[in-house]
Short mmCIF file of C-alpha atoms (C1' of nucleotides) in Angstrom, two decimals:
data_model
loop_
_atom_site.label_atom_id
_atom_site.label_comp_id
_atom_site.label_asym_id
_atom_site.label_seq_id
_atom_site.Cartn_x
_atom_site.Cartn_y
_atom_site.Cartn_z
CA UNK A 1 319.47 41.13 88.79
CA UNK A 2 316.65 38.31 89.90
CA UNK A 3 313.36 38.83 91.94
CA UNK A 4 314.57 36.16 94.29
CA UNK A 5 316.66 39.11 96.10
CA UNK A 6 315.95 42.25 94.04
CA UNK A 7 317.14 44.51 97.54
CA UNK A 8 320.35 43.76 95.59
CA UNK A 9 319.72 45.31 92.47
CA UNK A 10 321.29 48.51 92.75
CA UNK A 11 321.68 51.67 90.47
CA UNK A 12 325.06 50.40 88.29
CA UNK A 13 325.42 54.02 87.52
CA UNK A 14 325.73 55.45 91.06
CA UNK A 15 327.32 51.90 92.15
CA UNK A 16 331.00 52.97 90.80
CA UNK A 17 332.27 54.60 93.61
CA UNK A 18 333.79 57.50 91.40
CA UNK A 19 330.71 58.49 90.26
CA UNK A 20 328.76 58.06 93.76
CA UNK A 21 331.37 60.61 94.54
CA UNK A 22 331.16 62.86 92.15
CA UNK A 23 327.15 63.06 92.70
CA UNK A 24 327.66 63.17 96.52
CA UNK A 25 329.68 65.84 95.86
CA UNK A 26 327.35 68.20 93.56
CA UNK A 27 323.83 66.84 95.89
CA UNK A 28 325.46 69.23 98.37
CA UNK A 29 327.12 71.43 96.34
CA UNK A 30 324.36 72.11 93.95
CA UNK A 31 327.04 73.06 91.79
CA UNK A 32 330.80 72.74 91.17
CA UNK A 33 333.69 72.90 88.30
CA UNK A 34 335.56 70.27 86.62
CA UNK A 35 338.98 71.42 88.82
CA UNK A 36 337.00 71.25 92.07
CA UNK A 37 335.73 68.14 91.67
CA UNK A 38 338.86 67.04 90.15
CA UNK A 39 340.95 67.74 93.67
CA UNK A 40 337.69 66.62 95.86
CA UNK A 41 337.76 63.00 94.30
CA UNK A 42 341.44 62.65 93.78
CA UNK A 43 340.76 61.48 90.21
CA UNK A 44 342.50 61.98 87.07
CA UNK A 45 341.42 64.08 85.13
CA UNK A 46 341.03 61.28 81.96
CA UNK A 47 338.41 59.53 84.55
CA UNK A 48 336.83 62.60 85.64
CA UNK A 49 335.76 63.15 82.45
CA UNK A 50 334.69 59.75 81.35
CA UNK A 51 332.58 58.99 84.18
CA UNK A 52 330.88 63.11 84.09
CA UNK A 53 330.35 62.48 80.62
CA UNK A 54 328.68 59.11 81.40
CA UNK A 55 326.46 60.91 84.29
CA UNK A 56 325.43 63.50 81.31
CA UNK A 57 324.41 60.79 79.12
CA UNK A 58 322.31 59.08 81.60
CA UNK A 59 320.94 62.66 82.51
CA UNK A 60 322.15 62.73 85.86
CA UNK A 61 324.33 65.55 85.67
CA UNK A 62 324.32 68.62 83.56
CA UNK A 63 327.20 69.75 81.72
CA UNK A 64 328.00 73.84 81.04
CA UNK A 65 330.97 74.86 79.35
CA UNK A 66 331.54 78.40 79.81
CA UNK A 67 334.65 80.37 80.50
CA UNK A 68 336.41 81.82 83.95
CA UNK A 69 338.30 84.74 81.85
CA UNK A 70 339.95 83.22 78.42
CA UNK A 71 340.54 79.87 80.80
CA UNK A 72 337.47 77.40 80.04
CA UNK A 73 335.25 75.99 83.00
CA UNK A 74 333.61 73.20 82.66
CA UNK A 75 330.36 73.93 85.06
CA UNK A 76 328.13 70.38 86.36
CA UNK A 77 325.31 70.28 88.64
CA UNK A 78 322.31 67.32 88.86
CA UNK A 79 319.93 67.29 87.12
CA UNK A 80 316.22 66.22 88.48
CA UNK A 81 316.80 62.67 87.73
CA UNK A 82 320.13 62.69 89.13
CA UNK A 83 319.33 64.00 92.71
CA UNK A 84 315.86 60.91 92.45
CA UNK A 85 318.54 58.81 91.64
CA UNK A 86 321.03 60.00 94.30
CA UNK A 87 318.36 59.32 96.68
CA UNK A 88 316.98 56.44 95.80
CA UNK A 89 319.97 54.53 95.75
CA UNK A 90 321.21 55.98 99.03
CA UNK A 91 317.43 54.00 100.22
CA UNK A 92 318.33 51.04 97.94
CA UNK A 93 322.40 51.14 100.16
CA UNK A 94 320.24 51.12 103.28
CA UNK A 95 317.96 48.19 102.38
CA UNK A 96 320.95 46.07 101.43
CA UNK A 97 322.81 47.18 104.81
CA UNK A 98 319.63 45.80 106.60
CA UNK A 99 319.70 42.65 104.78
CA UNK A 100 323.97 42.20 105.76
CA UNK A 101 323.25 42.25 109.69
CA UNK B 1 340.65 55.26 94.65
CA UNK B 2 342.64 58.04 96.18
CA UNK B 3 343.39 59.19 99.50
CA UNK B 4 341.24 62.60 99.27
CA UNK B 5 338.09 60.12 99.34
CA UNK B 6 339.36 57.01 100.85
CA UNK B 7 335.55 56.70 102.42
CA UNK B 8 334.64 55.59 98.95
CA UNK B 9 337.50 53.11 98.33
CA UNK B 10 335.44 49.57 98.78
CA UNK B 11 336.54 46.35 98.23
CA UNK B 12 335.79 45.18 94.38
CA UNK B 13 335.18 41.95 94.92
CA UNK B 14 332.57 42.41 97.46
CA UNK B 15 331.07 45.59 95.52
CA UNK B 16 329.37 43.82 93.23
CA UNK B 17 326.19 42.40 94.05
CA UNK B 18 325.94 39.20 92.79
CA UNK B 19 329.12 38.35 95.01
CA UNK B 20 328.07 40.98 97.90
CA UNK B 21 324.34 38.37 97.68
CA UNK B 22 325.94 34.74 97.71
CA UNK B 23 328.23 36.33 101.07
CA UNK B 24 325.60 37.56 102.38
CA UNK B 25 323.74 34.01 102.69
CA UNK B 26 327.18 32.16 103.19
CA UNK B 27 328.25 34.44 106.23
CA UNK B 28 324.75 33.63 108.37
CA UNK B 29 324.37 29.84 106.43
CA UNK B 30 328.03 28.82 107.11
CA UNK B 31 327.79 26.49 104.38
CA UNK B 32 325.51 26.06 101.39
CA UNK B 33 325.29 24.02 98.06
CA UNK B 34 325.55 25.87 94.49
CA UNK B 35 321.52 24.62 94.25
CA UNK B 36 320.85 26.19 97.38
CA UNK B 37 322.63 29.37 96.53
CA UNK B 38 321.22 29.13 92.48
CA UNK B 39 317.84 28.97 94.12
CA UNK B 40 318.12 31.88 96.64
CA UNK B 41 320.85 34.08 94.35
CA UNK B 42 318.31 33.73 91.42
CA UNK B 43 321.64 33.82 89.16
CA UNK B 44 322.01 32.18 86.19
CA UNK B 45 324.54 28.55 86.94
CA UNK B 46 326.86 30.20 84.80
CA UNK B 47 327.68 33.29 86.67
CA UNK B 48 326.96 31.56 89.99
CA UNK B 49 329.93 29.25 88.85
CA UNK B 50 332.01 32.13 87.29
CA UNK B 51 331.69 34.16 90.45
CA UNK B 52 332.13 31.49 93.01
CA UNK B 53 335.73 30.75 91.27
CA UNK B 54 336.63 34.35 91.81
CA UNK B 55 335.43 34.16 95.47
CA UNK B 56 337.89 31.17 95.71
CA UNK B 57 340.54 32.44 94.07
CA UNK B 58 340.68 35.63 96.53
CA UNK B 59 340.04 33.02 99.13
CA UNK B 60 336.84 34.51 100.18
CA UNK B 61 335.08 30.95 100.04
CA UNK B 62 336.03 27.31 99.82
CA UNK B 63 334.90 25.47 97.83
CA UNK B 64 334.86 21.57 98.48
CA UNK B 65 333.04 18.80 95.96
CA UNK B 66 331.62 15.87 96.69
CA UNK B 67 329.07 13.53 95.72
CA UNK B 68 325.04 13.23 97.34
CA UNK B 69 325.08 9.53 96.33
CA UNK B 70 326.09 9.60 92.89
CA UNK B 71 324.72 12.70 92.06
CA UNK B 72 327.82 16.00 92.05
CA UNK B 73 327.46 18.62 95.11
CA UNK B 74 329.31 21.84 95.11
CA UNK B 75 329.75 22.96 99.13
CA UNK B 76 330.72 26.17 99.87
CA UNK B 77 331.71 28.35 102.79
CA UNK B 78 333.09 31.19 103.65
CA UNK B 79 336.90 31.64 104.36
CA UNK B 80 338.08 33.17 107.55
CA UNK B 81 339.17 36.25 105.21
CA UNK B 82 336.11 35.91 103.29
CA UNK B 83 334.09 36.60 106.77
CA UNK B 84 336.64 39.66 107.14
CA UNK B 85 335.94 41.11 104.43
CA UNK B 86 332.44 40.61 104.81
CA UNK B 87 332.79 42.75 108.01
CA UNK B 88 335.13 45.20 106.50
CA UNK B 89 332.67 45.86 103.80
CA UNK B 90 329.94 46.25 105.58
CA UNK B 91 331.78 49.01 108.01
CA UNK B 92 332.91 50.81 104.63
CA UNK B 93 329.12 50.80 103.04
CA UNK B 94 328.28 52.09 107.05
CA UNK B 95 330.95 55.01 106.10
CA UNK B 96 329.86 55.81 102.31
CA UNK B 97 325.99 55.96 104.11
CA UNK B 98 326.55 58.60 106.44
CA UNK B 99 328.86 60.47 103.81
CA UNK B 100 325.85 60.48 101.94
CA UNK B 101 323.64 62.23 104.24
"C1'" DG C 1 357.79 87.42 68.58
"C1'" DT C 2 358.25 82.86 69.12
"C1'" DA C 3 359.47 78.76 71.69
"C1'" DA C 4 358.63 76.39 75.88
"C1'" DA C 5 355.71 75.53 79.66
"C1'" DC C 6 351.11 75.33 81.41
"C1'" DA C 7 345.88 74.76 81.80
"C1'" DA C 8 341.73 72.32 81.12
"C1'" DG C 9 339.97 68.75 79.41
"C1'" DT C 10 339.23 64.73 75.79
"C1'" DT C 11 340.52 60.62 73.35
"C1'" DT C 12 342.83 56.28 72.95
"C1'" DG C 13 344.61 51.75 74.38
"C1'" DT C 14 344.14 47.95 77.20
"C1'" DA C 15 343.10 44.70 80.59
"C1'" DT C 16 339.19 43.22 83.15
"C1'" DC C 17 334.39 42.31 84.03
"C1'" DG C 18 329.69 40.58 84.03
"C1'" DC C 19 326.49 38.24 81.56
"C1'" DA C 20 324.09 34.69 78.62
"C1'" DA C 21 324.60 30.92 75.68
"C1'" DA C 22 326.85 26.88 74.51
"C1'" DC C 23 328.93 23.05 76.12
"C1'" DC C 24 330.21 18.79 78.91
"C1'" DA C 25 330.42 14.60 81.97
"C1'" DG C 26 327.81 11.74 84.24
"C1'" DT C 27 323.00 9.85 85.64
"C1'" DT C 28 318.29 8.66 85.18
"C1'" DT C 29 314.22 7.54 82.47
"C1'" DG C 30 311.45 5.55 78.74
"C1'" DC D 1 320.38 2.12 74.46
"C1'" DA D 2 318.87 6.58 73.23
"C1'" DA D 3 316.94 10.69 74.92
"C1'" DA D 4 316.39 13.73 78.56
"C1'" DC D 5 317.98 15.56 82.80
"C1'" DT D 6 321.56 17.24 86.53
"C1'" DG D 7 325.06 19.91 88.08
"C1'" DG D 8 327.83 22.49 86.83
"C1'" DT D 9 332.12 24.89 83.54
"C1'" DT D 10 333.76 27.26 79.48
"C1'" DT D 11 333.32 30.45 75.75
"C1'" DG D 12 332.11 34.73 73.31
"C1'" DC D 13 331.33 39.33 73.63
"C1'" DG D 14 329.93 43.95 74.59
"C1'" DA D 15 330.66 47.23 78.28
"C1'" DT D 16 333.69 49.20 81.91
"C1'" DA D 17 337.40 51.64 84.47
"C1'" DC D 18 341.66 53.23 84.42
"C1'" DA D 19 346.11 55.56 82.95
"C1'" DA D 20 348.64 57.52 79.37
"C1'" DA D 21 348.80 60.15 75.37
"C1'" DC D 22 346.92 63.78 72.96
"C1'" DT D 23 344.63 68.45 71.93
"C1'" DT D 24 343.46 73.24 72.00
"C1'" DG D 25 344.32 77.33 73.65
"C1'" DT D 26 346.89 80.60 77.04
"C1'" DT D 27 350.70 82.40 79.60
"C1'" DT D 28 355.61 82.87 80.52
"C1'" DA D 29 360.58 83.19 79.30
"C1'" DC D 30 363.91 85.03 76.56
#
DNA sequence: GTAAACAAGTTTGTATCGCAAACCAGTTTG
DNA sequence: CAAACTGGTTTGCGATACAAACTTGTTTAC
């Protein structure tokens, strides 16, 4: 944003509270399906996939489509990058928290 | 968002950190001038402008112009709401924090 | 056996947003 | 009095988030 108060320059992908769920989610799970995470967050399942495929793009999340019988499964789990990111911006959330008292 | 997650429903107009910034100095400053908060914000005076109306118009801050001898001064403070929401937010980031863990 | 319902996602449409650049009214300087 | 400066506001635009509509394939009903 500025170097006057860069402790407010956050991660815009992990700011969006969907997707900050969605990664909260898998940095514990390690892994989970599309239906999972679809009843977990409470999102639709348009918005699901929107913001998952904008976490694959970024390479934060990883992406396997493979099948549970004849039904397909859509498999995700961080990557590398999105567990540094994870953290980091969970450091970056406590920095701005600091600066807010 | 939904009521499965409502940890990581935040306020939007707080959320975003150019807004979440110019609070942040208006809820310990009490009142400041657009140079002041141009200065410390390190915003352009275009978006400083464009998100001080939206402040106003949820009646987070009031905004009240005068003159410094003939020269334009924007004042601004926080609203009684604004200063809730302030503390709300804060409380919910508190929340998403240890949901990270 | 085929039509209707269902499952698991994806794509589309739309209103909103955040940002930088252009603009503007008034003041000061040369 | 023209040019530059101040203190902002407005405009233009690409990106975003969301819900609704659509798609591809499977299962159920008859």
């Amino acid at each position: 944003m500025n170097d006057k108060q860069p402790i407010f320059d956050v991660d815009r992908i992990l700011h969006e509270p969907a997707r900050l769920m969605i990664t909260t989610i898998l940095y514990t799970a390690e892994e989970a399906d599309f239906l999972f995470l679809l009843q977990q967050t409470g999102l639709t399942k348009g918005n699901l996939s929107a913001h998952l495929s904008k976490l694959e793009k970024e390479d934060y999340v990883e992406i396997e489509k493979t099948y549970r019988g004849k039904v397909p499964q859509t498999l995700c789990r961080l990557t590398k990058t999105g567990r540094k990111a994870f953290e980091d911006y969970r450091r970056q959330l406590n920095k701005i928290l600091k600066e807010m008292k």
